[in-house]
PDB file of C-alpha atoms in Angstrom:
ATOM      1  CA  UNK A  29     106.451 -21.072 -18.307  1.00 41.00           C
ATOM      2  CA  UNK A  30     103.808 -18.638 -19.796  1.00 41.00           C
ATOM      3  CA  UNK A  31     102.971 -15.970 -17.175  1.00 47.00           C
ATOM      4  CA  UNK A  32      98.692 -15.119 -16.820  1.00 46.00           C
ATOM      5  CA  UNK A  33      99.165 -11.926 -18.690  1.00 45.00           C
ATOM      6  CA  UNK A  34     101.152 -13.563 -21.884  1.00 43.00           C
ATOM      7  CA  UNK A  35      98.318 -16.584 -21.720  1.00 42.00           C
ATOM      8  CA  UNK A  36      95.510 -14.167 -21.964  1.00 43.00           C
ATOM      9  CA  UNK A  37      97.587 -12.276 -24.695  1.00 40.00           C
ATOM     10  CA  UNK A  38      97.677 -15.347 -26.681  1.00 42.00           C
ATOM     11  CA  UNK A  39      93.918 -16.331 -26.159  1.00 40.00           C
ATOM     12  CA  UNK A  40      93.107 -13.031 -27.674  1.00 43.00           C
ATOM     13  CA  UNK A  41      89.569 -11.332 -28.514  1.00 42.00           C
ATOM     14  CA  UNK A  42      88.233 -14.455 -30.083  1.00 43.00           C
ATOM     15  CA  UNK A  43      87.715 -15.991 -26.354  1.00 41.00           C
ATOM     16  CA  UNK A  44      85.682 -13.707 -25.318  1.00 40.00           C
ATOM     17  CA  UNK A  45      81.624 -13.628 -25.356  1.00 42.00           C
ATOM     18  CA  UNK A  46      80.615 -11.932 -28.308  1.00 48.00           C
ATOM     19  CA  UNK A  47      77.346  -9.550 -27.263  1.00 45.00           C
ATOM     20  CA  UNK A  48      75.024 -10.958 -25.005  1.00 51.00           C
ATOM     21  CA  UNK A  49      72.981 -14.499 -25.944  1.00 52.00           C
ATOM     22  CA  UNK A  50      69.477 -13.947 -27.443  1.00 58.00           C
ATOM     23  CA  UNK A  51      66.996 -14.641 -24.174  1.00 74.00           C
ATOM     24  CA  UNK A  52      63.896 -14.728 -26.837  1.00 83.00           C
ATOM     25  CA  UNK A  53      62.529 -17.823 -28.636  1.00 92.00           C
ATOM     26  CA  UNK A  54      63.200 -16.237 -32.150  1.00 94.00           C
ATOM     27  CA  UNK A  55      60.332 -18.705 -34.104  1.00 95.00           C
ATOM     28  CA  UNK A  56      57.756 -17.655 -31.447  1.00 96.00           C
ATOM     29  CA  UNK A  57      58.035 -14.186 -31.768  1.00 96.00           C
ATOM     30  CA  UNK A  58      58.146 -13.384 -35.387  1.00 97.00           C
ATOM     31  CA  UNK A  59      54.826 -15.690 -35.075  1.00 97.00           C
ATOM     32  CA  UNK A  60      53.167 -12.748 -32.611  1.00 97.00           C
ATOM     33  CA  UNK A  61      54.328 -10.071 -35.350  1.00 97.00           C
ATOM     34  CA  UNK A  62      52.931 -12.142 -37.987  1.00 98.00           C
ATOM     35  CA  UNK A  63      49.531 -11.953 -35.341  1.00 98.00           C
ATOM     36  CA  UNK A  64      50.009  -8.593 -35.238  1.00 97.00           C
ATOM     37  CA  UNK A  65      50.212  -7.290 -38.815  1.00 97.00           C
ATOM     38  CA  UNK A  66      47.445  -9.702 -39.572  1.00 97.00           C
ATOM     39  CA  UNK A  67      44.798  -8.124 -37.380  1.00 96.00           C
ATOM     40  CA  UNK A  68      46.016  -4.504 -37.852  1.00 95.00           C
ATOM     41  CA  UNK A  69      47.601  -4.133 -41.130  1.00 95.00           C
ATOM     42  CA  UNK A  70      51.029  -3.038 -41.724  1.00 95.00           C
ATOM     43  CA  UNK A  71      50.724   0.852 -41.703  1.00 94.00           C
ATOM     44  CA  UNK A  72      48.754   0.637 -38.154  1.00 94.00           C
ATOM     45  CA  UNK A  73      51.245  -1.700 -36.550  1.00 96.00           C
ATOM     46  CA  UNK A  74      53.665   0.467 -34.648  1.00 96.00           C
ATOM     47  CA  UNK A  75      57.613  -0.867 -33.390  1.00 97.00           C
ATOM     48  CA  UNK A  76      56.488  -0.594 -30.412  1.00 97.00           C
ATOM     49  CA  UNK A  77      53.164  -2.484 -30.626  1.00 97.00           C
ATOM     50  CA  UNK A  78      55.385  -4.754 -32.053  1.00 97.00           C
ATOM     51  CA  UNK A  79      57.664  -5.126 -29.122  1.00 97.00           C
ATOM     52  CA  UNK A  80      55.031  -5.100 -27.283  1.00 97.00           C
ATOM     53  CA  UNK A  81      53.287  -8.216 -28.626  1.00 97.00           C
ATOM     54  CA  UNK A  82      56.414  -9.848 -28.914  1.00 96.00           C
ATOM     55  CA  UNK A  83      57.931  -9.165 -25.715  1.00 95.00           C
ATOM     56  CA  UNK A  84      60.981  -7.718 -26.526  1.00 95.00           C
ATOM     57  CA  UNK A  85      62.794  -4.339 -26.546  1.00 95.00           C
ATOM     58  CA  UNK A  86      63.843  -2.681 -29.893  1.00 95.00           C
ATOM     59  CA  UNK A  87      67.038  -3.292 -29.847  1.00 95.00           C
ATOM     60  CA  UNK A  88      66.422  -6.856 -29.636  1.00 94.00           C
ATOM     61  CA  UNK A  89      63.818  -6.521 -32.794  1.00 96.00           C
ATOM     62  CA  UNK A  90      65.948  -4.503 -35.281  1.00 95.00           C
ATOM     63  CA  UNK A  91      69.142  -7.090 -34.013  1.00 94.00           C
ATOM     64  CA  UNK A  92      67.001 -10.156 -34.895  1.00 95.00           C
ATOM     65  CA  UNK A  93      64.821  -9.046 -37.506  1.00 96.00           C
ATOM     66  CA  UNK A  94      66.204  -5.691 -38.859  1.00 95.00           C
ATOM     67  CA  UNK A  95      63.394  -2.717 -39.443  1.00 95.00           C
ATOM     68  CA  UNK A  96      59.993  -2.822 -39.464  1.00 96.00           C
ATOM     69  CA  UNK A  97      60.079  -3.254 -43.088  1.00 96.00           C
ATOM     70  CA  UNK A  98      62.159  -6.545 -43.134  1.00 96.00           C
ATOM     71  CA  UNK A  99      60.346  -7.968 -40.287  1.00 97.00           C
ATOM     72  CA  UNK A 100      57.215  -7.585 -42.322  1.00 97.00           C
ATOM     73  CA  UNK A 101      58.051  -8.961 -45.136  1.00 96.00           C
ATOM     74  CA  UNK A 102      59.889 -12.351 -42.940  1.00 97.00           C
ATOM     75  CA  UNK A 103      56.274 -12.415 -41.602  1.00 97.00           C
ATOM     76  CA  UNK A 104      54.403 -12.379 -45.210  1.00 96.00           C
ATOM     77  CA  UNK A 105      56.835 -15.314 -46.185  1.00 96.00           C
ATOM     78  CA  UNK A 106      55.834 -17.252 -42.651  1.00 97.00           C
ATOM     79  CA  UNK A 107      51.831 -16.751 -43.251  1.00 97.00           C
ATOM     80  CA  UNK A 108      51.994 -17.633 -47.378  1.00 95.00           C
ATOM     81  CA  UNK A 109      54.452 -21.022 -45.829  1.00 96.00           C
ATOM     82  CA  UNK A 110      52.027 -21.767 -43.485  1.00 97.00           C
ATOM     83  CA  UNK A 111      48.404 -20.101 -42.698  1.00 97.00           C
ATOM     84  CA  UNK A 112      48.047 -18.687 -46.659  1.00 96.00           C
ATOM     85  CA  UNK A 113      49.575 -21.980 -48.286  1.00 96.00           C
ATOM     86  CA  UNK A 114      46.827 -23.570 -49.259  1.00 97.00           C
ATOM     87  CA  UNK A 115      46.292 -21.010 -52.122  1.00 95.00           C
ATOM     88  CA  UNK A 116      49.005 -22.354 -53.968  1.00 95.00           C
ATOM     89  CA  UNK A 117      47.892 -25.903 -52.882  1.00 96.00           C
ATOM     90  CA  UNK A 118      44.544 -25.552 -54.581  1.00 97.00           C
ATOM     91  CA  UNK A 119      45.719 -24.022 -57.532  1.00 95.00           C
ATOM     92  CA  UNK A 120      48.564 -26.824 -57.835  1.00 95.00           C
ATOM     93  CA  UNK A 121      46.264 -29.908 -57.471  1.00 96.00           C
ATOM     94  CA  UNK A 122      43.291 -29.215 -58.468  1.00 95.00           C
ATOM     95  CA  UNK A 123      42.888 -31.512 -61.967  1.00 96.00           C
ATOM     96  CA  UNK A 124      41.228 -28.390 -63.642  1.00 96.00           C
ATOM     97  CA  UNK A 125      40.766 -24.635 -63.408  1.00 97.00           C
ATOM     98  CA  UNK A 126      37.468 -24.821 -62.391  1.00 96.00           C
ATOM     99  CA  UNK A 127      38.269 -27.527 -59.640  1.00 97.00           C
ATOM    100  CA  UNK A 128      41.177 -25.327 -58.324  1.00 97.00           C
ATOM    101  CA  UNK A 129      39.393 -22.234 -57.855  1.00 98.00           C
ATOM    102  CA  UNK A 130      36.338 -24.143 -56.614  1.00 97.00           C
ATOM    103  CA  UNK A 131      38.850 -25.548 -53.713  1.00 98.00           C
ATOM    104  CA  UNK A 132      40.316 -22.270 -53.543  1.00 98.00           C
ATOM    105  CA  UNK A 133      37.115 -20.470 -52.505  1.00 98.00           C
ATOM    106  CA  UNK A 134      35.614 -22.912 -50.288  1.00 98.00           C
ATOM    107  CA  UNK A 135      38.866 -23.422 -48.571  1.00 98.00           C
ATOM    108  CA  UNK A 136      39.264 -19.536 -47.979  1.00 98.00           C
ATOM    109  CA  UNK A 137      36.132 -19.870 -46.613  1.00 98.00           C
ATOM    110  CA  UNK A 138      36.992 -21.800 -44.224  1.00 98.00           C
ATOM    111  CA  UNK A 139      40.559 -20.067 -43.202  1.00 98.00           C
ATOM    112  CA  UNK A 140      38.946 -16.689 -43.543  1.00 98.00           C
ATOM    113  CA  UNK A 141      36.754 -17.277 -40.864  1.00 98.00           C
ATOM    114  CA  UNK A 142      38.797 -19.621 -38.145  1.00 98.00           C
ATOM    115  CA  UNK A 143      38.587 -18.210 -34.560  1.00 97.00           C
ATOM    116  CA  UNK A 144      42.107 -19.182 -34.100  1.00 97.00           C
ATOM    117  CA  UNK A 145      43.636 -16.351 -35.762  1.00 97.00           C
ATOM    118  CA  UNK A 146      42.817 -13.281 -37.324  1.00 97.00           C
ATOM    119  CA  UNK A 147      40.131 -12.951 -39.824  1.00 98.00           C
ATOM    120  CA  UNK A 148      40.418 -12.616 -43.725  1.00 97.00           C
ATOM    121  CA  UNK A 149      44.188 -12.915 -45.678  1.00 97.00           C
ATOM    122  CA  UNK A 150      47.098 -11.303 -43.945  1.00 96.00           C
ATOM    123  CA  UNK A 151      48.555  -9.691 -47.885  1.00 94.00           C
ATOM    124  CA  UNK A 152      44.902  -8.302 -48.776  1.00 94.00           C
ATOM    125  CA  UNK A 153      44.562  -6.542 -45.037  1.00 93.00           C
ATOM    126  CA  UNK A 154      48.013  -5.356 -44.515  1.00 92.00           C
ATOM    127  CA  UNK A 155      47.657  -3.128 -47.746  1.00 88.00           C
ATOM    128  CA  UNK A 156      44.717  -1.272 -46.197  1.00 84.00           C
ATOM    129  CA  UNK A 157      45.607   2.318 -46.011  1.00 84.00           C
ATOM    130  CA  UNK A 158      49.820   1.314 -47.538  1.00 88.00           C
ATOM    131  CA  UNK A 159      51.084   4.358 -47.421  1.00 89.00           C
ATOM    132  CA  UNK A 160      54.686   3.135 -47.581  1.00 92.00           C
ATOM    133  CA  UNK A 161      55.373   2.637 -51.431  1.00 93.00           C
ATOM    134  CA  UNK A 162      57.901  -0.606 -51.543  1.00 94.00           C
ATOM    135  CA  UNK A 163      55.583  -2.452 -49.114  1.00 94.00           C
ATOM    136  CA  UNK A 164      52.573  -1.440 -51.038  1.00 93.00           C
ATOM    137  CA  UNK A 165      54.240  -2.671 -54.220  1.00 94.00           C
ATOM    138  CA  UNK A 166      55.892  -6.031 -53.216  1.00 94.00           C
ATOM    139  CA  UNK A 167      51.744  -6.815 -51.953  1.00 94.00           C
ATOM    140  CA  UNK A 168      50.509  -5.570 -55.188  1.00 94.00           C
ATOM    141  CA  UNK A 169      52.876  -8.042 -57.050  1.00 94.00           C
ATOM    142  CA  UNK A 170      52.177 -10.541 -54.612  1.00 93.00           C
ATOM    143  CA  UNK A 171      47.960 -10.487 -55.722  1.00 94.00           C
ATOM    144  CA  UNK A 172      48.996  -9.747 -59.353  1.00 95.00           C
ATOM    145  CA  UNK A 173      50.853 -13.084 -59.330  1.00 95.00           C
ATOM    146  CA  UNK A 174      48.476 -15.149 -57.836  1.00 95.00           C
ATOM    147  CA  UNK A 175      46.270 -13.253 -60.570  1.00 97.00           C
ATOM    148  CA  UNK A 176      48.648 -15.060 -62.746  1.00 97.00           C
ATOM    149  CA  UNK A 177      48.633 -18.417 -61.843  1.00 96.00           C
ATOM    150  CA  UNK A 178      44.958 -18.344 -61.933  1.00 97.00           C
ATOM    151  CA  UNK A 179      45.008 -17.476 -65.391  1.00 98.00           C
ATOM    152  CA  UNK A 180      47.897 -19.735 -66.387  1.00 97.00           C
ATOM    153  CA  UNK A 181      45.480 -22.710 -64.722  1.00 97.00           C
ATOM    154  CA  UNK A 182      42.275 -21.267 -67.126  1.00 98.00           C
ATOM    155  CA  UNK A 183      44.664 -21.065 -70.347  1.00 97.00           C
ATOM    156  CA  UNK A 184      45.748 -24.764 -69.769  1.00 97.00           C
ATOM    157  CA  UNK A 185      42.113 -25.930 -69.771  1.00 97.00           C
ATOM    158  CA  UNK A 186      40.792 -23.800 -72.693  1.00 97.00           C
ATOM    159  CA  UNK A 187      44.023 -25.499 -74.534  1.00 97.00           C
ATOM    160  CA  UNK A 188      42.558 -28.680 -73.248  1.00 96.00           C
ATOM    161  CA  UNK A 189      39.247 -28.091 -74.223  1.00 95.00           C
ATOM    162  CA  UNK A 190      37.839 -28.081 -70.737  1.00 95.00           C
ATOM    163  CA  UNK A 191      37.041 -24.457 -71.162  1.00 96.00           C
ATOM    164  CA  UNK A 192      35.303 -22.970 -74.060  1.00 96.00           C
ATOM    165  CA  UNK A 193      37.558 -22.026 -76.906  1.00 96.00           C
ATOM    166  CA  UNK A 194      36.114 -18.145 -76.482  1.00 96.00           C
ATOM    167  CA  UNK A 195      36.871 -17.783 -72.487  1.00 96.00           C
ATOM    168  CA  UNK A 196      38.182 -14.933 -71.623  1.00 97.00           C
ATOM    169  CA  UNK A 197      41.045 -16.123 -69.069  1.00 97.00           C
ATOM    170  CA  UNK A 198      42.193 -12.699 -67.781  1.00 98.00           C
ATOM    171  CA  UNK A 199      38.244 -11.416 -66.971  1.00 97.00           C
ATOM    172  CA  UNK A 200      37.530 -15.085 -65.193  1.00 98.00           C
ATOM    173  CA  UNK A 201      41.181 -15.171 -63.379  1.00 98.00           C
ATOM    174  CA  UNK A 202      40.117 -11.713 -62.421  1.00 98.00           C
ATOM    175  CA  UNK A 203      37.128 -12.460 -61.061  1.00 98.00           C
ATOM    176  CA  UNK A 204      38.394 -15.680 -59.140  1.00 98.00           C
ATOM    177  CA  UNK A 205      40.678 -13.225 -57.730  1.00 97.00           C
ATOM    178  CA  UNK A 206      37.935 -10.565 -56.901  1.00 97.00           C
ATOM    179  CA  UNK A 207      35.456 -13.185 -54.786  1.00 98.00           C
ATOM    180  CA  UNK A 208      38.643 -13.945 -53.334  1.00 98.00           C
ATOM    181  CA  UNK A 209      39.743 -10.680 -52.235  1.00 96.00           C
ATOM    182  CA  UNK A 210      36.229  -9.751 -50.995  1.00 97.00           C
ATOM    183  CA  UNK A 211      35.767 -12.694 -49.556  1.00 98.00           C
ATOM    184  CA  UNK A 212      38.231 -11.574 -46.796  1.00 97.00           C
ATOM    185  CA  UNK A 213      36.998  -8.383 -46.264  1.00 97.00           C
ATOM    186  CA  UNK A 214      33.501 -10.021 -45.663  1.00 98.00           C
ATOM    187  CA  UNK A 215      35.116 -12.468 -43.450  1.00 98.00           C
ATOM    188  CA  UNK A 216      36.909  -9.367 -41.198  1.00 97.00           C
ATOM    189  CA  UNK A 217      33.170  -8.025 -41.300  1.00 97.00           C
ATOM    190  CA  UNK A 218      32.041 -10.687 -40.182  1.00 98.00           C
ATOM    191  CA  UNK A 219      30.502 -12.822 -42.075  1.00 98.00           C
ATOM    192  CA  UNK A 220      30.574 -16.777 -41.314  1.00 98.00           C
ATOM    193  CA  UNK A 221      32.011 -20.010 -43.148  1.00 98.00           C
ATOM    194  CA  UNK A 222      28.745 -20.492 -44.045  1.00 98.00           C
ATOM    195  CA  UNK A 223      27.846 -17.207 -45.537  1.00 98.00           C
ATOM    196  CA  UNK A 224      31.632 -17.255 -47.760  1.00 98.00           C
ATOM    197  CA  UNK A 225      30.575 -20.795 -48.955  1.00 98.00           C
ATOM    198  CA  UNK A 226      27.538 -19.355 -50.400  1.00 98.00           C
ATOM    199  CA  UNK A 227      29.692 -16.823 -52.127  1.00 98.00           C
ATOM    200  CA  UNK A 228      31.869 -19.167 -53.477  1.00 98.00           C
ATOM    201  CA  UNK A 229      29.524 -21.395 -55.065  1.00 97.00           C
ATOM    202  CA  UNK A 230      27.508 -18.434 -57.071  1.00 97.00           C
ATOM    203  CA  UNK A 231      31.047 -17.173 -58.304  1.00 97.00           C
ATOM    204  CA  UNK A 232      31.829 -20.931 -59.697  1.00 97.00           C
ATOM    205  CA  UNK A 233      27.483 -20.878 -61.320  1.00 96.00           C
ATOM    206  CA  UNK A 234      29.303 -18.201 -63.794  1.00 93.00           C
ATOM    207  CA  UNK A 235      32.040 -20.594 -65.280  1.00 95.00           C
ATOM    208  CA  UNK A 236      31.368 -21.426 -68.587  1.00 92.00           C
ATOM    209  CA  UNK A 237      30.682 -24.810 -69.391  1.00 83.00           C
ATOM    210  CA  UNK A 238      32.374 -26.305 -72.956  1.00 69.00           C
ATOM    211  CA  UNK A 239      28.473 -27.321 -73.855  1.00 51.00           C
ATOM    212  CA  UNK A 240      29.011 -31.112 -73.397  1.00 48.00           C
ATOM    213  CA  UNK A 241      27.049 -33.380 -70.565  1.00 42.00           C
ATOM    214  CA  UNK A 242      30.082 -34.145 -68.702  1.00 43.00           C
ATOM    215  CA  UNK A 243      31.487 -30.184 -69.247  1.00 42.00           C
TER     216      UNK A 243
END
């Protein structure tokens, strides 16, 4: 017959409760960080505005998300999977270049400005005032490649002869990129839906045309 001290010898560390059970909803609150470096950029936003907004302690952040640093960058992937995705939608579907970007703009216009969560693009506003050089450079690669896919999208269609054999792809994928970028800036300044649309639709008056009725 096994005595109580030789059965709890045999049970061993393993039984026991290892650290306390997380009493935080995980999902919800990397959403109010994703809030929170949205609205005030990722230099302004403190740990403990974070924990704050949250509603947890520190120890509980840097347990579940690690430093401010790696929660930030969890919370860029979160906003380009969800809030920022239709970027990559427009520039996926859209038939042509010019149809992309068109869809692009106008729906920025639209996400820039919705009352239901900050205004403007969470990776152009959390670079404002980046004084921390590997955030500042993962967002600057971030813009660059969108820059990118922009351009790959143009290069198709002049290959295609939907573009002008002449376009220059990098100065019009910069440019998409530009309205863009400004485009949330204008929308944290508050301009309306409206007001972005109008933006949108003189940046796509300056595509070329390839010359031809239906071009």
């Amino acid at each position: 017959m096994v005595n109580n001290q030789e059965a709890q010898a045999q049970v061993g560390p393993a039984s026991r409760p290892r650290g306390r059970p997380r009493s935080f909803d995980r999902a919800t609150a990397l959403e109010k960080a994703v809030m929170a470096f949205w609205q005030h950029g990722y230099e302004a936003t403190s740990v403990s505005d974070l924990t704050r907004v949250m509603g947890i302690g520190a120890p509980s952040l840097y347990a579940a998300f690690g430093d401010k640093r790696s929660l930030f960058e969890e919370a860029v992937r979160v906003y380009g999977g969800t809030y920022g995705s239709f970027s990559g939608r427009a520039l996926e579907e859209g038939p042509t270049a010019r149809a992309a970007v068109e869809r692009l703009l106008r729906e920025a216009a639209a996400e820039f400005t919705d009352p239901g969560h900050p205004y403007g693009c969470l990776v152009i506003h959390a670079a404002t005032n980046c004084t921390t050089p590997e955030v500042e450079d993962a967002l600057r690669r971030q813009r660059n490649a969108n820059v990118s896919a922009i351009e790959s999208r143009i290069r198709a269609d002049v290959a295609a002869g939907e573009l002008p054999a002449d376009t220059d792809a990098g100065a019009l994928a910069r440019h998409a990129a530009a309205v863009f970028q400004g485009m949330s800036q204008q929308a944290r300044d508050g301009a309306t839906r409206e007001e972005l649309e109008g933006v949108a639709e003189i940046a796509m008056a300056v595509w070329p045309r390839t010359g031809t009725p239906e071009g």
